[in-house]
């Protein structure tokens, strides 16, 4: 009888231990992160937090917010980890990644051939760009070369700054006055050049015009057709092929689950949603 009691007690103890073990096991991710990322419990993104509505500091919390921030959170959650953003000036994003300051870039980064020489991309949006002016401005343009002789604010180190440089090359060849390019490290500062009247034109994403008007009704407008559009993606170093693969799988998973569509609709990015 005593033996039976001991046996039952042992079974109960084993069962209790098993329950405790199950409760303390880590939650399994739908898409496992590379071991070094999983060990840290987070993925660190290099992000220029000055490009609303993609990324900006929420004035209420002083924490990063925006479309890209929500994409980062969703990708990280799918991998069973958290996301973190290191604020880096746009033209320093790739050097910062190469220096090991972050694991990947998530910052409205256009997927272009020159960047693919050093980065792999997981694309998540298709972003259009246009000329933006104040709502009461009479200015209107069909192409960037029409901006001859005028001052244009733009984010330095961006593809859009290069677009203006290329337009100046065409203007020089035709003997016309160049565009006066006012390039600033942060897109928000470049946009402020327009809103404060220091320049007549800002060159940026079409969704910036919509976002700014949602915050300050009817203050700016598009003054050109869409001049360019690029796939935008999460950038990782070529050597980190395992992280690229994990992010690609995680993105497919949040598309399949509907989480991606929720984020797109929340930020009214329907026209720029990535469609494979």
PDB file of C-alpha atoms in Angstrom:
ATOM      1  CA  UNK A   1       0.000   0.000   0.000  1.00  0.00           C
ATOM      2  CA  UNK A   2       2.819   2.327   0.916  1.00  0.00           C
ATOM      3  CA  UNK A   3       4.537   1.474  -2.391  1.00  0.00           C
ATOM      4  CA  UNK A   4       1.383   2.402  -4.305  1.00  0.00           C
ATOM      5  CA  UNK A   5       1.165   5.750  -2.495  1.00  0.00           C
ATOM      6  CA  UNK A   6       4.794   6.510  -3.348  1.00  0.00           C
ATOM      7  CA  UNK A   7       4.181   5.495  -6.945  1.00  0.00           C
ATOM      8  CA  UNK A   8       1.143   7.779  -7.207  1.00  0.00           C
ATOM      9  CA  UNK A   9       3.037  10.635  -5.598  1.00  0.00           C
ATOM     10  CA  UNK A  10       5.880  10.220  -8.067  1.00  0.00           C
ATOM     11  CA  UNK A  11       3.477  10.254 -11.010  1.00  0.00           C
ATOM     12  CA  UNK A  12       1.800  13.401  -9.672  1.00  0.00           C
ATOM     13  CA  UNK A  13       5.172  15.096  -9.247  1.00  0.00           C
ATOM     14  CA  UNK A  14       6.201  14.191 -12.795  1.00  0.00           C
ATOM     15  CA  UNK A  15       2.904  15.472 -14.165  1.00  0.00           C
ATOM     16  CA  UNK A  16       3.244  18.739 -12.242  1.00  0.00           C
ATOM     17  CA  UNK A  17       6.777  19.171 -13.515  1.00  0.00           C
ATOM     18  CA  UNK A  18       5.611  18.573 -17.059  1.00  0.00           C
ATOM     19  CA  UNK A  19       2.920  21.257 -16.742  1.00  0.00           C
ATOM     20  CA  UNK A  20       5.447  23.749 -15.345  1.00  0.00           C
ATOM     21  CA  UNK A  21       7.824  22.869 -18.168  1.00  0.00           C
ATOM     22  CA  UNK A  22       5.141  23.500 -20.785  1.00  0.00           C
ATOM     23  CA  UNK A  23       4.213  26.807 -19.200  1.00  0.00           C
ATOM     24  CA  UNK A  24       7.799  28.028 -19.242  1.00  0.00           C
ATOM     25  CA  UNK A  25       8.622  26.959 -22.782  1.00  0.00           C
ATOM     26  CA  UNK A  26       9.117  29.919 -25.168  1.00  0.00           C
ATOM     27  CA  UNK A  27       6.305  30.617 -27.620  1.00  0.00           C
ATOM     28  CA  UNK A  28       7.215  29.087 -30.949  1.00  0.00           C
ATOM     29  CA  UNK A  29       7.443  31.620 -33.773  1.00  0.00           C
ATOM     30  CA  UNK A  30       5.549  31.047 -36.990  1.00  0.00           C
ATOM     31  CA  UNK A  31       8.743  31.941 -38.863  1.00  0.00           C
ATOM     32  CA  UNK A  32      11.896  31.243 -36.830  1.00  0.00           C
ATOM     33  CA  UNK A  33      14.444  34.057 -36.697  1.00  0.00           C
ATOM     34  CA  UNK A  34      18.156  33.309 -37.179  1.00  0.00           C
ATOM     35  CA  UNK A  35      19.680  32.046 -33.934  1.00  0.00           C
ATOM     36  CA  UNK A  36      21.652  35.231 -33.187  1.00  0.00           C
ATOM     37  CA  UNK A  37      18.500  37.356 -33.603  1.00  0.00           C
ATOM     38  CA  UNK A  38      16.307  34.988 -31.608  1.00  0.00           C
ATOM     39  CA  UNK A  39      18.883  34.917 -28.810  1.00  0.00           C
ATOM     40  CA  UNK A  40      18.659  38.703 -28.472  1.00  0.00           C
ATOM     41  CA  UNK A  41      14.865  38.521 -28.502  1.00  0.00           C
ATOM     42  CA  UNK A  42      14.656  41.425 -30.932  1.00  0.00           C
ATOM     43  CA  UNK A  43      15.554  42.677 -34.378  1.00  0.00           C
ATOM     44  CA  UNK A  44      17.133  46.138 -34.531  1.00  0.00           C
ATOM     45  CA  UNK A  45      16.271  48.244 -37.580  1.00  0.00           C
ATOM     46  CA  UNK A  46      18.223  51.288 -38.727  1.00  0.00           C
ATOM     47  CA  UNK A  47      15.524  53.884 -39.444  1.00  0.00           C
ATOM     48  CA  UNK A  48      15.540  57.592 -40.245  1.00  0.00           C
ATOM     49  CA  UNK A  49      12.584  58.539 -38.050  1.00  0.00           C
ATOM     50  CA  UNK A  50      11.767  61.729 -39.955  1.00  0.00           C
ATOM     51  CA  UNK A  51       9.670  60.613 -42.919  1.00  0.00           C
ATOM     52  CA  UNK A  52       5.968  60.675 -42.001  1.00  0.00           C
ATOM     53  CA  UNK A  53       3.769  58.772 -42.520  1.00  0.00           C
ATOM     54  CA  UNK A  54       6.377  56.029 -42.993  1.00  0.00           C
ATOM     55  CA  UNK A  55       8.217  56.787 -39.751  1.00  0.00           C
ATOM     56  CA  UNK A  56       8.105  59.675 -37.288  1.00  0.00           C
ATOM     57  CA  UNK A  57       8.108  60.297 -33.551  1.00  0.00           C
ATOM     58  CA  UNK A  58       4.609  60.272 -32.089  1.00  0.00           C
ATOM     59  CA  UNK A  59       4.306  63.623 -30.265  1.00  0.00           C
ATOM     60  CA  UNK A  60       2.185  61.994 -27.554  1.00  0.00           C
ATOM     61  CA  UNK A  61       4.617  59.201 -26.682  1.00  0.00           C
ATOM     62  CA  UNK A  62       7.873  60.340 -28.312  1.00  0.00           C
ATOM     63  CA  UNK A  63       8.112  56.778 -29.655  1.00  0.00           C
ATOM     64  CA  UNK A  64       8.557  55.832 -33.339  1.00  0.00           C
ATOM     65  CA  UNK A  65       5.273  55.436 -35.221  1.00  0.00           C
ATOM     66  CA  UNK A  66       4.208  55.024 -38.828  1.00  0.00           C
ATOM     67  CA  UNK A  67       3.615  52.534 -41.607  1.00  0.00           C
ATOM     68  CA  UNK A  68       7.171  51.169 -41.559  1.00  0.00           C
ATOM     69  CA  UNK A  69       7.146  50.895 -37.767  1.00  0.00           C
ATOM     70  CA  UNK A  70       3.985  48.773 -37.896  1.00  0.00           C
ATOM     71  CA  UNK A  71       5.485  46.612 -40.659  1.00  0.00           C
ATOM     72  CA  UNK A  72       8.559  46.069 -38.470  1.00  0.00           C
ATOM     73  CA  UNK A  73       6.430  45.088 -35.489  1.00  0.00           C
ATOM     74  CA  UNK A  74       4.423  42.608 -37.573  1.00  0.00           C
ATOM     75  CA  UNK A  75       7.523  40.982 -39.075  1.00  0.00           C
ATOM     76  CA  UNK A  76       9.150  40.701 -35.653  1.00  0.00           C
ATOM     77  CA  UNK A  77       6.006  39.264 -34.055  1.00  0.00           C
ATOM     78  CA  UNK A  78       5.814  36.642 -36.789  1.00  0.00           C
ATOM     79  CA  UNK A  79       9.364  35.607 -35.841  1.00  0.00           C
ATOM     80  CA  UNK A  80       8.499  35.522 -32.132  1.00  0.00           C
ATOM     81  CA  UNK A  81      10.648  38.543 -31.231  1.00  0.00           C
ATOM     82  CA  UNK A  82      10.327  42.300 -30.732  1.00  0.00           C
ATOM     83  CA  UNK A  83      11.348  45.155 -33.046  1.00  0.00           C
ATOM     84  CA  UNK A  84      13.533  48.114 -32.159  1.00  0.00           C
ATOM     85  CA  UNK A  85      14.471  51.173 -34.230  1.00  0.00           C
ATOM     86  CA  UNK A  86      17.801  52.996 -34.117  1.00  0.00           C
ATOM     87  CA  UNK A  87      17.392  56.544 -35.426  1.00  0.00           C
ATOM     88  CA  UNK A  88      20.002  57.122 -38.166  1.00  0.00           C
ATOM     89  CA  UNK A  89      20.170  59.925 -40.768  1.00  0.00           C
ATOM     90  CA  UNK A  90      19.049  58.622 -44.154  1.00  0.00           C
ATOM     91  CA  UNK A  91      22.410  58.967 -45.902  1.00  0.00           C
ATOM     92  CA  UNK A  92      24.015  57.040 -43.036  1.00  0.00           C
ATOM     93  CA  UNK A  93      21.656  54.047 -43.067  1.00  0.00           C
ATOM     94  CA  UNK A  94      23.764  51.679 -45.183  1.00  0.00           C
ATOM     95  CA  UNK A  95      27.070  52.619 -43.479  1.00  0.00           C
ATOM     96  CA  UNK A  96      25.411  52.059 -40.081  1.00  0.00           C
ATOM     97  CA  UNK A  97      24.195  48.620 -41.152  1.00  0.00           C
ATOM     98  CA  UNK A  98      27.652  47.755 -42.485  1.00  0.00           C
ATOM     99  CA  UNK A  99      29.152  48.872 -39.166  1.00  0.00           C
ATOM    100  CA  UNK A 100      26.919  46.462 -37.259  1.00  0.00           C
ATOM    101  CA  UNK A 101      24.784  49.119 -35.574  1.00  0.00           C
ATOM    102  CA  UNK A 102      21.605  47.292 -36.586  1.00  0.00           C
ATOM    103  CA  UNK A 103      20.404  44.046 -38.153  1.00  0.00           C
ATOM    104  CA  UNK A 104      18.485  45.509 -41.111  1.00  0.00           C
ATOM    105  CA  UNK A 105      17.254  48.777 -42.638  1.00  0.00           C
ATOM    106  CA  UNK A 106      13.554  49.627 -42.516  1.00  0.00           C
ATOM    107  CA  UNK A 107      13.186  53.252 -43.574  1.00  0.00           C
ATOM    108  CA  UNK A 108      11.279  53.844 -46.807  1.00  0.00           C
ATOM    109  CA  UNK A 109      14.351  52.546 -48.648  1.00  0.00           C
ATOM    110  CA  UNK A 110      13.856  52.255 -52.405  1.00  0.00           C
ATOM    111  CA  UNK A 111      14.993  49.005 -53.966  1.00  0.00           C
ATOM    112  CA  UNK A 112      17.397  50.199 -56.681  1.00  0.00           C
ATOM    113  CA  UNK A 113      20.092  48.344 -58.674  1.00  0.00           C
ATOM    114  CA  UNK A 114      22.959  50.293 -57.070  1.00  0.00           C
ATOM    115  CA  UNK A 115      21.746  49.375 -53.588  1.00  0.00           C
ATOM    116  CA  UNK A 116      21.319  45.727 -54.588  1.00  0.00           C
ATOM    117  CA  UNK A 117      25.078  45.571 -55.034  1.00  0.00           C
ATOM    118  CA  UNK A 118      25.405  45.592 -51.243  1.00  0.00           C
ATOM    119  CA  UNK A 119      21.908  44.751 -49.961  1.00  0.00           C
ATOM    120  CA  UNK A 120      19.192  42.152 -50.344  1.00  0.00           C
ATOM    121  CA  UNK A 121      15.619  43.463 -50.227  1.00  0.00           C
ATOM    122  CA  UNK A 122      12.296  42.151 -48.990  1.00  0.00           C
ATOM    123  CA  UNK A 123       9.882  44.518 -50.728  1.00  0.00           C
ATOM    124  CA  UNK A 124       6.672  45.519 -48.948  1.00  0.00           C
ATOM    125  CA  UNK A 125       5.375  48.633 -50.818  1.00  0.00           C
ATOM    126  CA  UNK A 126       5.425  50.410 -54.170  1.00  0.00           C
ATOM    127  CA  UNK A 127       5.910  54.113 -53.486  1.00  0.00           C
ATOM    128  CA  UNK A 128       5.113  56.924 -55.932  1.00  0.00           C
ATOM    129  CA  UNK A 129       6.710  60.384 -55.883  1.00  0.00           C
ATOM    130  CA  UNK A 130       5.652  63.837 -57.050  1.00  0.00           C
ATOM    131  CA  UNK A 131       6.255  67.570 -56.701  1.00  0.00           C
ATOM    132  CA  UNK A 132       4.431  69.140 -53.733  1.00  0.00           C
ATOM    133  CA  UNK A 133       3.607  72.857 -53.281  1.00  0.00           C
ATOM    134  CA  UNK A 134       1.473  74.980 -50.974  1.00  0.00           C
ATOM    135  CA  UNK A 135      -2.252  74.781 -51.673  1.00  0.00           C
ATOM    136  CA  UNK A 136      -2.445  78.390 -52.906  1.00  0.00           C
ATOM    137  CA  UNK A 137       0.550  78.067 -55.245  1.00  0.00           C
ATOM    138  CA  UNK A 138      -0.025  78.535 -59.006  1.00  0.00           C
ATOM    139  CA  UNK A 139       2.974  76.298 -59.807  1.00  0.00           C
ATOM    140  CA  UNK A 140       2.374  73.185 -61.880  1.00  0.00           C
ATOM    141  CA  UNK A 141       4.822  70.881 -63.646  1.00  0.00           C
ATOM    142  CA  UNK A 142       4.673  67.978 -66.069  1.00  0.00           C
ATOM    143  CA  UNK A 143       8.269  66.858 -65.470  1.00  0.00           C
ATOM    144  CA  UNK A 144      11.169  67.632 -63.145  1.00  0.00           C
ATOM    145  CA  UNK A 145      12.944  69.559 -65.908  1.00  0.00           C
ATOM    146  CA  UNK A 146      10.055  72.065 -65.815  1.00  0.00           C
ATOM    147  CA  UNK A 147      11.349  73.210 -62.393  1.00  0.00           C
ATOM    148  CA  UNK A 148      14.289  74.997 -64.047  1.00  0.00           C
ATOM    149  CA  UNK A 149      15.607  77.864 -61.927  1.00  0.00           C
ATOM    150  CA  UNK A 150      13.449  77.179 -58.875  1.00  0.00           C
ATOM    151  CA  UNK A 151      14.467  76.030 -55.362  1.00  0.00           C
ATOM    152  CA  UNK A 152      13.352  72.550 -54.332  1.00  0.00           C
ATOM    153  CA  UNK A 153      13.698  71.009 -50.867  1.00  0.00           C
ATOM    154  CA  UNK A 154      14.475  67.282 -50.698  1.00  0.00           C
ATOM    155  CA  UNK A 155      15.957  64.729 -48.303  1.00  0.00           C
ATOM    156  CA  UNK A 156      19.715  64.426 -48.759  1.00  0.00           C
ATOM    157  CA  UNK A 157      21.147  61.069 -49.780  1.00  0.00           C
ATOM    158  CA  UNK A 158      17.779  59.951 -51.148  1.00  0.00           C
ATOM    159  CA  UNK A 159      16.893  58.646 -54.588  1.00  0.00           C
ATOM    160  CA  UNK A 160      14.742  61.747 -54.985  1.00  0.00           C
ATOM    161  CA  UNK A 161      17.758  64.019 -54.574  1.00  0.00           C
ATOM    162  CA  UNK A 162      19.438  62.015 -57.347  1.00  0.00           C
ATOM    163  CA  UNK A 163      16.341  62.491 -59.528  1.00  0.00           C
ATOM    164  CA  UNK A 164      16.833  66.256 -59.232  1.00  0.00           C
ATOM    165  CA  UNK A 165      20.563  65.951 -59.985  1.00  0.00           C
ATOM    166  CA  UNK A 166      19.695  63.936 -63.118  1.00  0.00           C
ATOM    167  CA  UNK A 167      17.158  66.591 -64.136  1.00  0.00           C
ATOM    168  CA  UNK A 168      19.884  69.236 -63.780  1.00  0.00           C
ATOM    169  CA  UNK A 169      22.095  67.250 -66.151  1.00  0.00           C
ATOM    170  CA  UNK A 170      19.335  67.431 -68.769  1.00  0.00           C
ATOM    171  CA  UNK A 171      18.792  71.126 -68.099  1.00  0.00           C
ATOM    172  CA  UNK A 172      22.511  71.865 -68.506  1.00  0.00           C
ATOM    173  CA  UNK A 173      22.534  70.029 -71.838  1.00  0.00           C
ATOM    174  CA  UNK A 174      19.671  72.194 -73.078  1.00  0.00           C
ATOM    175  CA  UNK A 175      21.206  75.421 -71.772  1.00  0.00           C
ATOM    176  CA  UNK A 176      18.527  76.054 -69.147  1.00  0.00           C
ATOM    177  CA  UNK A 177      18.967  77.233 -65.548  1.00  0.00           C
ATOM    178  CA  UNK A 178      19.475  74.399 -63.053  1.00  0.00           C
ATOM    179  CA  UNK A 179      17.139  73.482 -60.230  1.00  0.00           C
ATOM    180  CA  UNK A 180      18.362  74.936 -56.916  1.00  0.00           C
ATOM    181  CA  UNK A 181      18.492  71.773 -54.810  1.00  0.00           C
ATOM    182  CA  UNK A 182      18.046  72.374 -51.065  1.00  0.00           C
ATOM    183  CA  UNK A 183      18.986  68.995 -49.581  1.00  0.00           C
ATOM    184  CA  UNK A 184      18.543  68.474 -45.835  1.00  0.00           C
ATOM    185  CA  UNK A 185      19.384  65.383 -43.729  1.00  0.00           C
ATOM    186  CA  UNK A 186      15.789  64.832 -42.593  1.00  0.00           C
ATOM    187  CA  UNK A 187      12.719  64.667 -44.816  1.00  0.00           C
ATOM    188  CA  UNK A 188      10.681  66.428 -42.130  1.00  0.00           C
ATOM    189  CA  UNK A 189      13.112  69.376 -42.186  1.00  0.00           C
ATOM    190  CA  UNK A 190      13.006  69.482 -45.992  1.00  0.00           C
ATOM    191  CA  UNK A 191       9.198  69.497 -45.899  1.00  0.00           C
ATOM    192  CA  UNK A 192       9.296  72.332 -43.377  1.00  0.00           C
ATOM    193  CA  UNK A 193      11.232  74.414 -45.903  1.00  0.00           C
ATOM    194  CA  UNK A 194       8.034  74.371 -47.977  1.00  0.00           C
ATOM    195  CA  UNK A 195       5.555  74.981 -45.161  1.00  0.00           C
ATOM    196  CA  UNK A 196       7.545  77.940 -43.797  1.00  0.00           C
ATOM    197  CA  UNK A 197       7.941  79.488 -47.259  1.00  0.00           C
ATOM    198  CA  UNK A 198      11.726  79.112 -47.536  1.00  0.00           C
ATOM    199  CA  UNK A 199      11.230  77.235 -50.813  1.00  0.00           C
ATOM    200  CA  UNK A 200       8.259  76.981 -53.172  1.00  0.00           C
ATOM    201  CA  UNK A 201       8.593  73.244 -53.839  1.00  0.00           C
ATOM    202  CA  UNK A 202       9.156  69.998 -51.952  1.00  0.00           C
ATOM    203  CA  UNK A 203       9.920  66.768 -53.788  1.00  0.00           C
ATOM    204  CA  UNK A 204       8.770  63.625 -52.022  1.00  0.00           C
ATOM    205  CA  UNK A 205       6.297  60.784 -51.756  1.00  0.00           C
ATOM    206  CA  UNK A 206       2.697  61.348 -52.802  1.00  0.00           C
ATOM    207  CA  UNK A 207       1.519  59.890 -49.476  1.00  0.00           C
ATOM    208  CA  UNK A 208       3.363  62.683 -47.653  1.00  0.00           C
ATOM    209  CA  UNK A 209       1.020  65.190 -49.276  1.00  0.00           C
ATOM    210  CA  UNK A 210      -2.015  63.173 -48.171  1.00  0.00           C
ATOM    211  CA  UNK A 211      -0.645  62.696 -44.653  1.00  0.00           C
ATOM    212  CA  UNK A 212       0.256  66.351 -44.151  1.00  0.00           C
ATOM    213  CA  UNK A 213      -3.193  67.452 -45.303  1.00  0.00           C
ATOM    214  CA  UNK A 214      -4.766  64.983 -42.884  1.00  0.00           C
ATOM    215  CA  UNK A 215      -2.883  66.771 -40.088  1.00  0.00           C
ATOM    216  CA  UNK A 216      -3.168  70.309 -41.492  1.00  0.00           C
ATOM    217  CA  UNK A 217      -6.221  70.382 -43.750  1.00  0.00           C
ATOM    218  CA  UNK A 218      -5.751  71.790 -47.237  1.00  0.00           C
ATOM    219  CA  UNK A 219      -2.272  73.292 -46.796  1.00  0.00           C
ATOM    220  CA  UNK A 220      -0.388  71.538 -49.606  1.00  0.00           C
ATOM    221  CA  UNK A 221      -1.146  69.883 -52.945  1.00  0.00           C
ATOM    222  CA  UNK A 222       0.472  67.803 -55.676  1.00  0.00           C
ATOM    223  CA  UNK A 223       1.830  69.981 -58.481  1.00  0.00           C
ATOM    224  CA  UNK A 224       2.867  67.253 -60.925  1.00  0.00           C
ATOM    225  CA  UNK A 225       1.851  63.820 -62.082  1.00  0.00           C
ATOM    226  CA  UNK A 226       3.691  60.956 -60.423  1.00  0.00           C
ATOM    227  CA  UNK A 227       7.295  61.403 -61.556  1.00  0.00           C
ATOM    228  CA  UNK A 228       8.622  58.046 -60.401  1.00  0.00           C
ATOM    229  CA  UNK A 229       7.726  54.972 -58.376  1.00  0.00           C
ATOM    230  CA  UNK A 230       9.921  52.390 -56.680  1.00  0.00           C
ATOM    231  CA  UNK A 231       9.573  49.189 -54.731  1.00  0.00           C
ATOM    232  CA  UNK A 232      10.437  49.830 -51.108  1.00  0.00           C
ATOM    233  CA  UNK A 233      11.907  47.138 -48.906  1.00  0.00           C
ATOM    234  CA  UNK A 234      13.697  45.902 -45.812  1.00  0.00           C
ATOM    235  CA  UNK A 235      17.420  45.881 -46.583  1.00  0.00           C
ATOM    236  CA  UNK A 236      19.874  43.306 -45.225  1.00  0.00           C
ATOM    237  CA  UNK A 237      23.560  42.729 -45.926  1.00  0.00           C
ATOM    238  CA  UNK A 238      24.455  40.071 -48.506  1.00  0.00           C
ATOM    239  CA  UNK A 239      26.255  38.037 -45.841  1.00  0.00           C
ATOM    240  CA  UNK A 240      23.053  37.824 -43.775  1.00  0.00           C
ATOM    241  CA  UNK A 241      21.196  35.595 -46.216  1.00  0.00           C
ATOM    242  CA  UNK A 242      19.566  33.716 -43.336  1.00  0.00           C
ATOM    243  CA  UNK A 243      17.979  36.905 -42.011  1.00  0.00           C
ATOM    244  CA  UNK A 244      16.857  37.895 -45.511  1.00  0.00           C
ATOM    245  CA  UNK A 245      15.201  34.485 -45.906  1.00  0.00           C
ATOM    246  CA  UNK A 246      13.502  34.764 -42.489  1.00  0.00           C
ATOM    247  CA  UNK A 247      12.171  38.257 -43.256  1.00  0.00           C
ATOM    248  CA  UNK A 248      10.929  37.132 -46.680  1.00  0.00           C
ATOM    249  CA  UNK A 249       9.105  34.186 -45.094  1.00  0.00           C
ATOM    250  CA  UNK A 250       7.701  36.398 -42.332  1.00  0.00           C
ATOM    251  CA  UNK A 251       6.403  38.904 -44.889  1.00  0.00           C
ATOM    252  CA  UNK A 252       4.634  36.162 -46.847  1.00  0.00           C
ATOM    253  CA  UNK A 253       3.108  34.945 -43.585  1.00  0.00           C
ATOM    254  CA  UNK A 254       1.698  38.357 -42.594  1.00  0.00           C
ATOM    255  CA  UNK A 255       0.294  38.723 -46.102  1.00  0.00           C
ATOM    256  CA  UNK A 256      -1.396  35.338 -45.827  1.00  0.00           C
ATOM    257  CA  UNK A 257      -2.772  36.061 -42.341  1.00  0.00           C
ATOM    258  CA  UNK A 258      -4.252  39.417 -43.330  1.00  0.00           C
ATOM    259  CA  UNK A 259      -2.043  41.365 -40.906  1.00  0.00           C
ATOM    260  CA  UNK A 260      -0.339  43.183 -43.782  1.00  0.00           C
ATOM    261  CA  UNK A 261      -3.702  44.295 -45.212  1.00  0.00           C
ATOM    262  CA  UNK A 262      -4.721  45.638 -41.796  1.00  0.00           C
ATOM    263  CA  UNK A 263      -1.597  47.811 -41.663  1.00  0.00           C
ATOM    264  CA  UNK A 264      -2.084  49.003 -45.251  1.00  0.00           C
ATOM    265  CA  UNK A 265      -5.672  50.031 -44.570  1.00  0.00           C
ATOM    266  CA  UNK A 266      -4.812  51.669 -41.236  1.00  0.00           C
ATOM    267  CA  UNK A 267      -2.362  53.995 -43.013  1.00  0.00           C
ATOM    268  CA  UNK A 268      -4.467  54.321 -46.200  1.00  0.00           C
ATOM    269  CA  UNK A 269      -1.618  52.874 -48.266  1.00  0.00           C
ATOM    270  CA  UNK A 270      -3.920  50.825 -50.504  1.00  0.00           C
ATOM    271  CA  UNK A 271      -2.549  52.382 -53.698  1.00  0.00           C
ATOM    272  CA  UNK A 272       1.002  51.490 -52.643  1.00  0.00           C
ATOM    273  CA  UNK A 273       0.393  48.005 -51.278  1.00  0.00           C
ATOM    274  CA  UNK A 274       2.840  45.358 -52.436  1.00  0.00           C
ATOM    275  CA  UNK A 275       1.283  42.778 -54.726  1.00  0.00           C
ATOM    276  CA  UNK A 276       3.480  39.793 -55.577  1.00  0.00           C
TER     277      UNK A 276
END
